[in-house]
PDB file of C-alpha atoms in Angstrom:
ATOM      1  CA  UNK A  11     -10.416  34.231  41.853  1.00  0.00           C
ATOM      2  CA  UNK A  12      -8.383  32.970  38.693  1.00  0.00           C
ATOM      3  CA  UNK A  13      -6.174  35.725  37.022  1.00  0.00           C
ATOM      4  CA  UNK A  14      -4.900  35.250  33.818  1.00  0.00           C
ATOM      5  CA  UNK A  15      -3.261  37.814  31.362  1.00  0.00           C
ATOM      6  CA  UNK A  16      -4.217  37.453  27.979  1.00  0.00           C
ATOM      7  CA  UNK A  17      -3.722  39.762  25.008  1.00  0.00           C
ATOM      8  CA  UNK A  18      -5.636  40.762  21.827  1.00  0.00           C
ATOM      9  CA  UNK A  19      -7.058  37.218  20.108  1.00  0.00           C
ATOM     10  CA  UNK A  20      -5.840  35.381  22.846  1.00  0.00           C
ATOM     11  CA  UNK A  21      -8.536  32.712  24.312  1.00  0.00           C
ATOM     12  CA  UNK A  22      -9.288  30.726  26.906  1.00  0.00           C
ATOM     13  CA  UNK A  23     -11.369  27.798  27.174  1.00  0.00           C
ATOM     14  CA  UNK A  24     -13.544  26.845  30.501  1.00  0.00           C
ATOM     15  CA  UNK A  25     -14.383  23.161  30.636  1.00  0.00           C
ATOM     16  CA  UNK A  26     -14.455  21.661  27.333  1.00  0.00           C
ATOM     17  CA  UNK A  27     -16.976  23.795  25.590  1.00  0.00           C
ATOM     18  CA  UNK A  28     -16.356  27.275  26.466  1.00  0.00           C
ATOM     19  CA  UNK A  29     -14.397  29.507  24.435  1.00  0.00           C
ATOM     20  CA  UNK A  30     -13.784  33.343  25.880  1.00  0.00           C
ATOM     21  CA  UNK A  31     -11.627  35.344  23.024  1.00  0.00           C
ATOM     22  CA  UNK A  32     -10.479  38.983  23.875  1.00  0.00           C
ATOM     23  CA  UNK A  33     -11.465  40.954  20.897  1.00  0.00           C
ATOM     24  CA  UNK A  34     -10.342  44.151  21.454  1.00  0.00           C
ATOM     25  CA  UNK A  35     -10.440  47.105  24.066  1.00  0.00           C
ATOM     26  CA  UNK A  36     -10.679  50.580  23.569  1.00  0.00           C
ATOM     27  CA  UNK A  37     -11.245  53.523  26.074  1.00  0.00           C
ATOM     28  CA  UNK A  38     -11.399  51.087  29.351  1.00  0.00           C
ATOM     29  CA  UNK A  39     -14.004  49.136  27.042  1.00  0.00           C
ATOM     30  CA  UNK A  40     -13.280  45.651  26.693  1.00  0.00           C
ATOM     31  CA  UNK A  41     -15.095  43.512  24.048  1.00  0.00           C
ATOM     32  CA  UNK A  42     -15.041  39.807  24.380  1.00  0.00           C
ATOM     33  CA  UNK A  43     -15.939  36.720  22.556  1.00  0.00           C
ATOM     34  CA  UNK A  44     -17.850  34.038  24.190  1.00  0.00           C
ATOM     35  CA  UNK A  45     -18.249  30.390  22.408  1.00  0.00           C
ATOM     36  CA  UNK A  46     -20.655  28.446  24.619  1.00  0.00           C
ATOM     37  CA  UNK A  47     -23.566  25.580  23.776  1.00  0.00           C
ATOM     38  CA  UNK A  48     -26.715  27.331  22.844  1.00  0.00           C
ATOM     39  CA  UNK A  49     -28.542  25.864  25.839  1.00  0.00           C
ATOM     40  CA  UNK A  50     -26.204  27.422  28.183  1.00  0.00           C
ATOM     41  CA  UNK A  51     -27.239  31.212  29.472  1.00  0.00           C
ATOM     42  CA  UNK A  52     -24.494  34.103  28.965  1.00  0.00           C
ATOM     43  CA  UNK A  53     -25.767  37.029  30.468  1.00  0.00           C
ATOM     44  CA  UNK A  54     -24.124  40.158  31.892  1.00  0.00           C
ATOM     45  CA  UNK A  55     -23.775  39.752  35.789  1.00  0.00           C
ATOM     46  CA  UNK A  56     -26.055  43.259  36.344  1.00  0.00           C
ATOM     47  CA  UNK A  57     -29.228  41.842  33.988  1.00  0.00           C
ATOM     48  CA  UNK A  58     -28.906  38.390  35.867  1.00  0.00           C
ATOM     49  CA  UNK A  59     -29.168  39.958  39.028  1.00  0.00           C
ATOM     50  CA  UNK A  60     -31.731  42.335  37.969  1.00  0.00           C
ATOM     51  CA  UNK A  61     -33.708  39.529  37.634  1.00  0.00           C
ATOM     52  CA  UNK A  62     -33.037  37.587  40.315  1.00  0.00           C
ATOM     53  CA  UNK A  63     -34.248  40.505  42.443  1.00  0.00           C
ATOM     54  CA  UNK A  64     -37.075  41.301  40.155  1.00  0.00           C
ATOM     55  CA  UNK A  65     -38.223  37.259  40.789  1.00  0.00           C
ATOM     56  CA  UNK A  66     -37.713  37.609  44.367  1.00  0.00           C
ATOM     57  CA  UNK A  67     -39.976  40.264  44.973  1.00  0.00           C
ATOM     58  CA  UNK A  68     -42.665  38.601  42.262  1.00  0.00           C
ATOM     59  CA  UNK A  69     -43.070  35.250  44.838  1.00  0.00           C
ATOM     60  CA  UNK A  70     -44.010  37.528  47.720  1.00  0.00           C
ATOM     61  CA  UNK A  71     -47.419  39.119  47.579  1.00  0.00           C
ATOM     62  CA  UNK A  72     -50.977  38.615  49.309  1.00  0.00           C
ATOM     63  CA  UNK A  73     -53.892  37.408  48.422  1.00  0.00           C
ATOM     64  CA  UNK A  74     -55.635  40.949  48.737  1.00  0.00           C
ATOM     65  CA  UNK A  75     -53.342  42.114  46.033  1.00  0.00           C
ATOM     66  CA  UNK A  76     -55.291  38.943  43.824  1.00  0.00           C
ATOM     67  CA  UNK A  77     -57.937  39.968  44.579  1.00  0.00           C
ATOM     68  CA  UNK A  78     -57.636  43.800  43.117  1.00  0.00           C
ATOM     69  CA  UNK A  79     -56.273  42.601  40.186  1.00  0.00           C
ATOM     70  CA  UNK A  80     -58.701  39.826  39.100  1.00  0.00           C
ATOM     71  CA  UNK A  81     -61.251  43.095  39.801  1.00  0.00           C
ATOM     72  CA  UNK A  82     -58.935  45.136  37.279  1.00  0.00           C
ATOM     73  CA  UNK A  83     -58.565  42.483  34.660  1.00  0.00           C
ATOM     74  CA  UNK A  84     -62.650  42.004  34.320  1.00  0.00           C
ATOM     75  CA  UNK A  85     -63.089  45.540  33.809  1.00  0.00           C
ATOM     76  CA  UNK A  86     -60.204  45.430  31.256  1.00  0.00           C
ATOM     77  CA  UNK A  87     -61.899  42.367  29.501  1.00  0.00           C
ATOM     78  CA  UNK A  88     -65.181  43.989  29.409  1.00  0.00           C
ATOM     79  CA  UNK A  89     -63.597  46.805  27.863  1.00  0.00           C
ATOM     80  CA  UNK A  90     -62.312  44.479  24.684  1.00  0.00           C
TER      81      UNK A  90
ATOM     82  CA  UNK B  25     -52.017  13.315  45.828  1.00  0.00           C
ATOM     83  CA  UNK B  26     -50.180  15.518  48.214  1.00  0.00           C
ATOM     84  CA  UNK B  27     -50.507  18.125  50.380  1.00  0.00           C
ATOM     85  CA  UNK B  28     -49.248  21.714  50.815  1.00  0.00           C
ATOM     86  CA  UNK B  29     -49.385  24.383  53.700  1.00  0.00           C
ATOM     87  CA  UNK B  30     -49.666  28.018  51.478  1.00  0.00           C
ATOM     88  CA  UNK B  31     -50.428  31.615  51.938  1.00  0.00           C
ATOM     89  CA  UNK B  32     -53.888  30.289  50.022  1.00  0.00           C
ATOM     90  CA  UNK B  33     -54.165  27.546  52.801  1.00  0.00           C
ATOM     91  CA  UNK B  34     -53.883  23.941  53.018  1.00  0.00           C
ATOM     92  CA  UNK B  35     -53.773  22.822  49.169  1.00  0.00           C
ATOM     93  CA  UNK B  36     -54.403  19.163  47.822  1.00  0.00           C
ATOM     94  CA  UNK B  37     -52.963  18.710  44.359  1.00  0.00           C
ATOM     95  CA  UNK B  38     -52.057  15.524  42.223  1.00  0.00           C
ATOM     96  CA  UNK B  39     -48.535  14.728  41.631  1.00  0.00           C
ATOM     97  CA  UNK B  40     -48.630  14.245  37.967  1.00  0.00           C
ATOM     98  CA  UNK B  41     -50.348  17.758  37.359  1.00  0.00           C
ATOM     99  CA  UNK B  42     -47.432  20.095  38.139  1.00  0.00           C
ATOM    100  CA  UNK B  43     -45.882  22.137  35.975  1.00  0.00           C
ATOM    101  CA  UNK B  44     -42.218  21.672  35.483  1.00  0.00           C
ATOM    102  CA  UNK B  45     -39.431  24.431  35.177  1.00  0.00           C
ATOM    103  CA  UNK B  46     -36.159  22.780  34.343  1.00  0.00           C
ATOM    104  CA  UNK B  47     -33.782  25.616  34.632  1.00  0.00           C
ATOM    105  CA  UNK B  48     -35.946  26.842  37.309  1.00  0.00           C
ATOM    106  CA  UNK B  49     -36.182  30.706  37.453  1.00  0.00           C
ATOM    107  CA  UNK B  50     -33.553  33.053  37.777  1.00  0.00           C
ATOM    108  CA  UNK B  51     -32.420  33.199  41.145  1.00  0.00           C
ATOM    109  CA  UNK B  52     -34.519  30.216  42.114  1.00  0.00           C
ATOM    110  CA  UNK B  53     -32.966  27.542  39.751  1.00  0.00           C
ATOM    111  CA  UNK B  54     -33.471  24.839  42.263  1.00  0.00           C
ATOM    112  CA  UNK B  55     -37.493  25.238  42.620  1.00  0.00           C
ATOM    113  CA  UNK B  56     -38.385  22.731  39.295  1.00  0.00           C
ATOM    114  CA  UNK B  57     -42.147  21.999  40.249  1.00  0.00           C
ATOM    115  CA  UNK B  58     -45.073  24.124  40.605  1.00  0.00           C
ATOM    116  CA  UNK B  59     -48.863  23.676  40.638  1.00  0.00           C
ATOM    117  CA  UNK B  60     -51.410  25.631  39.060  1.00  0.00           C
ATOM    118  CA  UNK B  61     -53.663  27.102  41.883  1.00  0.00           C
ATOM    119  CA  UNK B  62     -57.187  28.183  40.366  1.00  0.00           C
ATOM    120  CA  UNK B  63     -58.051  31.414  39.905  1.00  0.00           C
ATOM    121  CA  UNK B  64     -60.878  33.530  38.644  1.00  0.00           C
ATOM    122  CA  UNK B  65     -59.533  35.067  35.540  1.00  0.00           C
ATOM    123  CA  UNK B  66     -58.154  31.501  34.597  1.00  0.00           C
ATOM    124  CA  UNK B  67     -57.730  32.401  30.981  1.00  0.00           C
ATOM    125  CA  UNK B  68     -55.064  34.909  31.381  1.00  0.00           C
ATOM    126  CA  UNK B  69     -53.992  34.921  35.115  1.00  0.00           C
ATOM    127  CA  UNK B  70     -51.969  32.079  36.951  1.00  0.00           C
ATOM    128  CA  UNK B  71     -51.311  31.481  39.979  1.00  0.00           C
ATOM    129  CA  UNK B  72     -47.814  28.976  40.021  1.00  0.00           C
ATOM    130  CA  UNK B  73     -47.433  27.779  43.560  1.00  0.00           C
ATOM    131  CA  UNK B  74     -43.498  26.066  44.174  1.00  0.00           C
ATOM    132  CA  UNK B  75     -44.422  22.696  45.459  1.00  0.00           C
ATOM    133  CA  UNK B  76     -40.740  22.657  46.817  1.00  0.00           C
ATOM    134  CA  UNK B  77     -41.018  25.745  48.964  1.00  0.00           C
ATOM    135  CA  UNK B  78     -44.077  26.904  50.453  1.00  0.00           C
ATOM    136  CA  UNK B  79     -43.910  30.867  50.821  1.00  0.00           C
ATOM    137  CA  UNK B  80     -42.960  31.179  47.116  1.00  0.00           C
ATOM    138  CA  UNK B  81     -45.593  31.610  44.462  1.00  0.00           C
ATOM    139  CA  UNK B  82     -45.501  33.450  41.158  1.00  0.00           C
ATOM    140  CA  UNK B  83     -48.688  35.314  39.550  1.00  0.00           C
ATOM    141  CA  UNK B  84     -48.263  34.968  35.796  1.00  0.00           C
ATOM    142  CA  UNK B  85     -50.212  36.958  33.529  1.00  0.00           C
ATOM    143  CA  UNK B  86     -50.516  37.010  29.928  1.00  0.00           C
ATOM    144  CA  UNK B  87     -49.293  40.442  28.572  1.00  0.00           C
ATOM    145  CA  UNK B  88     -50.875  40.721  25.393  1.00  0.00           C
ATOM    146  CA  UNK B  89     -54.167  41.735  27.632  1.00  0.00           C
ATOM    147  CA  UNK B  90     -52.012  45.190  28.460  1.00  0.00           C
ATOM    148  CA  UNK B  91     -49.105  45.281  25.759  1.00  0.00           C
ATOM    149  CA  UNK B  92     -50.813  43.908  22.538  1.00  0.00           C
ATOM    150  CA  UNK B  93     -47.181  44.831  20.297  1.00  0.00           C
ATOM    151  CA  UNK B  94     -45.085  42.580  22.921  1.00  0.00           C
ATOM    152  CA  UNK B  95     -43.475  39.838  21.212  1.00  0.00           C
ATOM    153  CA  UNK B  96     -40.969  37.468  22.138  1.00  0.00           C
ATOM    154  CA  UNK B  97     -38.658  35.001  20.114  1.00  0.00           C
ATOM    155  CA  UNK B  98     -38.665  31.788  20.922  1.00  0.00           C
ATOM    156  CA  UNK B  99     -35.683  30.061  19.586  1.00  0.00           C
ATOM    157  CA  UNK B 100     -35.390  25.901  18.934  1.00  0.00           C
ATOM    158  CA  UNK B 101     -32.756  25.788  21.695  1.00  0.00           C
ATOM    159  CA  UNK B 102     -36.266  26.981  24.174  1.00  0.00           C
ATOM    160  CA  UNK B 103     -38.490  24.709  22.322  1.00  0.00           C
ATOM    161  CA  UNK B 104     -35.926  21.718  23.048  1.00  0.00           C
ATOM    162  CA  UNK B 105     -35.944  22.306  26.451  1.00  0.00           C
ATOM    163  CA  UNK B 106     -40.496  22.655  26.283  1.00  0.00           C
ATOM    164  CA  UNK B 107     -39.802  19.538  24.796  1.00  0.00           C
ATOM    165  CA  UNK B 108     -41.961  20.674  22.009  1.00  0.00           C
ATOM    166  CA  UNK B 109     -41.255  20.600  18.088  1.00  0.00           C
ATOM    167  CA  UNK B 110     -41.884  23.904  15.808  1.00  0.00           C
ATOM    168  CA  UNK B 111     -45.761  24.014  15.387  1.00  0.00           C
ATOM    169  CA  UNK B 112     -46.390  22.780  18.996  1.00  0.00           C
ATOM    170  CA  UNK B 113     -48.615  25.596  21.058  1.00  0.00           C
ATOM    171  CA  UNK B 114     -46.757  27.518  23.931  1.00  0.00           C
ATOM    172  CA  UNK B 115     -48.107  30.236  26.128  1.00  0.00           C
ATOM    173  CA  UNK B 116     -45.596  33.667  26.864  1.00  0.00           C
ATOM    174  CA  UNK B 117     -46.314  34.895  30.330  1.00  0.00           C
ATOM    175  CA  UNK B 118     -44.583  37.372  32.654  1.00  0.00           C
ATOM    176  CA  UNK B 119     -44.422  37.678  36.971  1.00  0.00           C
ATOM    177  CA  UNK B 120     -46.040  40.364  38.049  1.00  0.00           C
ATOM    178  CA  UNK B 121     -44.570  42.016  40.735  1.00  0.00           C
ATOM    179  CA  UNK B 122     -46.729  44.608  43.298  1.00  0.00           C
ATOM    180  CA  UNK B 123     -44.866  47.435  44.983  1.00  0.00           C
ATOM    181  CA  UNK B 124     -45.660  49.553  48.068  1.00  0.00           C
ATOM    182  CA  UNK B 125     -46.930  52.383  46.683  1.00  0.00           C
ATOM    183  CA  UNK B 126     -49.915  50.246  44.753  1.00  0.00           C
ATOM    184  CA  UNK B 127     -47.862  50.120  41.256  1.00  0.00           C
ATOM    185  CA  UNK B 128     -48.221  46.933  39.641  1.00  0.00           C
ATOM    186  CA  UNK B 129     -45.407  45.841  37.062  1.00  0.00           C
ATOM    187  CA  UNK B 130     -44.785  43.629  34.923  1.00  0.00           C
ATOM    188  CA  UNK B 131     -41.272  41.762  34.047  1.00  0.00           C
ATOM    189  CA  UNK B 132     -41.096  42.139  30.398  1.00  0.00           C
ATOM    190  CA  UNK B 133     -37.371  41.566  30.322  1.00  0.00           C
ATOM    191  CA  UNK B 134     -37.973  38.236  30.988  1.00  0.00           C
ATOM    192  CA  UNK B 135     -41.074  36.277  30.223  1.00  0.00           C
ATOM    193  CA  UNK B 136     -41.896  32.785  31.212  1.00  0.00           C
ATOM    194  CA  UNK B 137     -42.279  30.470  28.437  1.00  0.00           C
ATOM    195  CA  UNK B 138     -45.180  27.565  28.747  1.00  0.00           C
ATOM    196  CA  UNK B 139     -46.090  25.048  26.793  1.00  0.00           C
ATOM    197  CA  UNK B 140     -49.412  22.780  27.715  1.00  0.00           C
ATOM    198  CA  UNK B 141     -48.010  19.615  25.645  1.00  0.00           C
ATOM    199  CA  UNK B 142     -45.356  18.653  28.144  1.00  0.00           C
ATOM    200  CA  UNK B 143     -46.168  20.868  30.903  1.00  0.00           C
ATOM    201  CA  UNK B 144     -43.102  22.597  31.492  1.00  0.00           C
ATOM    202  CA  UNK B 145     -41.790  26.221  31.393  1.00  0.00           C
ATOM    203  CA  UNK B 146     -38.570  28.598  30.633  1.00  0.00           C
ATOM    204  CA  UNK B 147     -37.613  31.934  31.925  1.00  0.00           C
ATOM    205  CA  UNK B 148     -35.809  33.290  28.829  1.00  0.00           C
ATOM    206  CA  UNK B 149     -33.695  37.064  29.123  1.00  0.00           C
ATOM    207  CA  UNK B 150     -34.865  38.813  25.816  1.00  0.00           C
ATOM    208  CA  UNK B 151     -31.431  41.093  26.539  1.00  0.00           C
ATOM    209  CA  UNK B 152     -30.673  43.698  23.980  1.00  0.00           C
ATOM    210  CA  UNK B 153     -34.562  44.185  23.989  1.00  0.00           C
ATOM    211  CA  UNK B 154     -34.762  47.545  25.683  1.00  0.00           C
ATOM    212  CA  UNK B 155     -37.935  45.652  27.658  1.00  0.00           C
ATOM    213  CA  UNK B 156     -37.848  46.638  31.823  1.00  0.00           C
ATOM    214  CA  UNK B 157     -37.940  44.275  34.487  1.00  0.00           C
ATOM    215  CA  UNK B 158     -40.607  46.347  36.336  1.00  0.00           C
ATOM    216  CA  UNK B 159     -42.799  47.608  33.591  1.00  0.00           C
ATOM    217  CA  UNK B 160     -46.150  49.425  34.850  1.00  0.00           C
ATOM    218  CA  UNK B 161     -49.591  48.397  34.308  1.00  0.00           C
ATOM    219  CA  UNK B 162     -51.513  51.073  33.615  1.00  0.00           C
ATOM    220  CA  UNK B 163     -54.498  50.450  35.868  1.00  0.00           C
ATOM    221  CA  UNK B 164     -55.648  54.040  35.350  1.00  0.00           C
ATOM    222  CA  UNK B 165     -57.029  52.899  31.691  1.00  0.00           C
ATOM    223  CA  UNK B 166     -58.809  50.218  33.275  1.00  0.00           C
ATOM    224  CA  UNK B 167     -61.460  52.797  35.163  1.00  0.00           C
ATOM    225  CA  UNK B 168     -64.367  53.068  33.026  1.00  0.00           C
TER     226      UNK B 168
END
């Protein structure tokens, strides 16, 4: 891994179109400042891989487990 | 047309009817194109089968069905990649994930995005939301 020392305002750029300020940091909090293209996804590391997980175990199920819900979502749309 | 070995069996589907994710979902960015495998409640269940790998297939459901007040912003950066303009129709789903002990929960955290007019899709983070990854159906209220 890349270290690099920065202080208060001081930036560094990734590429040619990412911009990472330090803003400020206060009780072991750090707050930073992230200039990136809109497409582009900035996400903190625990949510991505919350979701990575959570779409792993979404592609692996039966066809049993279809089954039970198509059974659940007629009732439900009878109900309506 | 092509052919696929699945947990559903042997499937025959048409090249130019798959839908196309290109970001891919999270954690499976380099899966693009998936086919719609029927399915009884067709209006608000889907069954997306990867055409790229065979074991991995998504069940998207529409969650207004359960969560009527769930509502998701969908920016013009989203719509550019839907290749869609600002009026164009698009569909928000979310995986549905089914646990051990029976649960069944929904990712609310991050819904697919799908729009008919190009066929393709988005998995968008709505983070800041305060929406769970693994949000329960309540099947209980489904029991006459």
């Amino acid at each position: 891994m890349l270290v690099l020392t920065r202080k208060i305002g001081e930036s560094i750029i990734i590429g040619e179109n990412i911009k990472i300020t330090i803003l400020d940091h206060k009780e072991g909090r750090i707050r930073i400042g992230i200039q990136a293209p809109p497409e582009m996804k900035v996400l903190r590391l625990e949510v991505y891989e919350r979701i990575c997980q959570e779409n792993k175990e979404a592609s692996q199920w039966d066809s049993k487990k279809l089954d039970a819900l198509n059974s659940l979502l007629s009732k439900k749309k009878d109900q309506k | 047309m092509r052919s696929l070995q699945t947990r559903f069996g042997e499937v025959t589907y048409n090249t130019k009817k798959v839908v196309h994710f290109p970001e891919g979902l999270l954690g499976f960015e380099r899966l693009r194109d998936f086919i719609v495998i029927p399915n009884k409640n067709d209006d608000v269940l889907f069954c997306f089968q990867s055409v790229e790998e065979n074991h991995v297939a998504f069940l998207l459901i529409n969650p207004a069905l359960f969560f009527p007040d769930y509502r998701v912003p969908v920016s013009t950066v989203v719509k550019d990649k839907l290749g869609i303009g600002t009026n164009d129709p698009y569909f928000v789903l979310t995986t549905i994930t089914f646990h051990q002990d029976e649960t069944v929960t929904l990712n609310l955290l991050a819904p697919v995005i799908y729009t008919p007019k190009t066929d393709r899709a988005v998995q968008i983070v709505l983070e800041g939301s305060g929406y769970s990854t693994k949000t329960p159906l309540k099947t209980g209220e489904a029991s006459p």
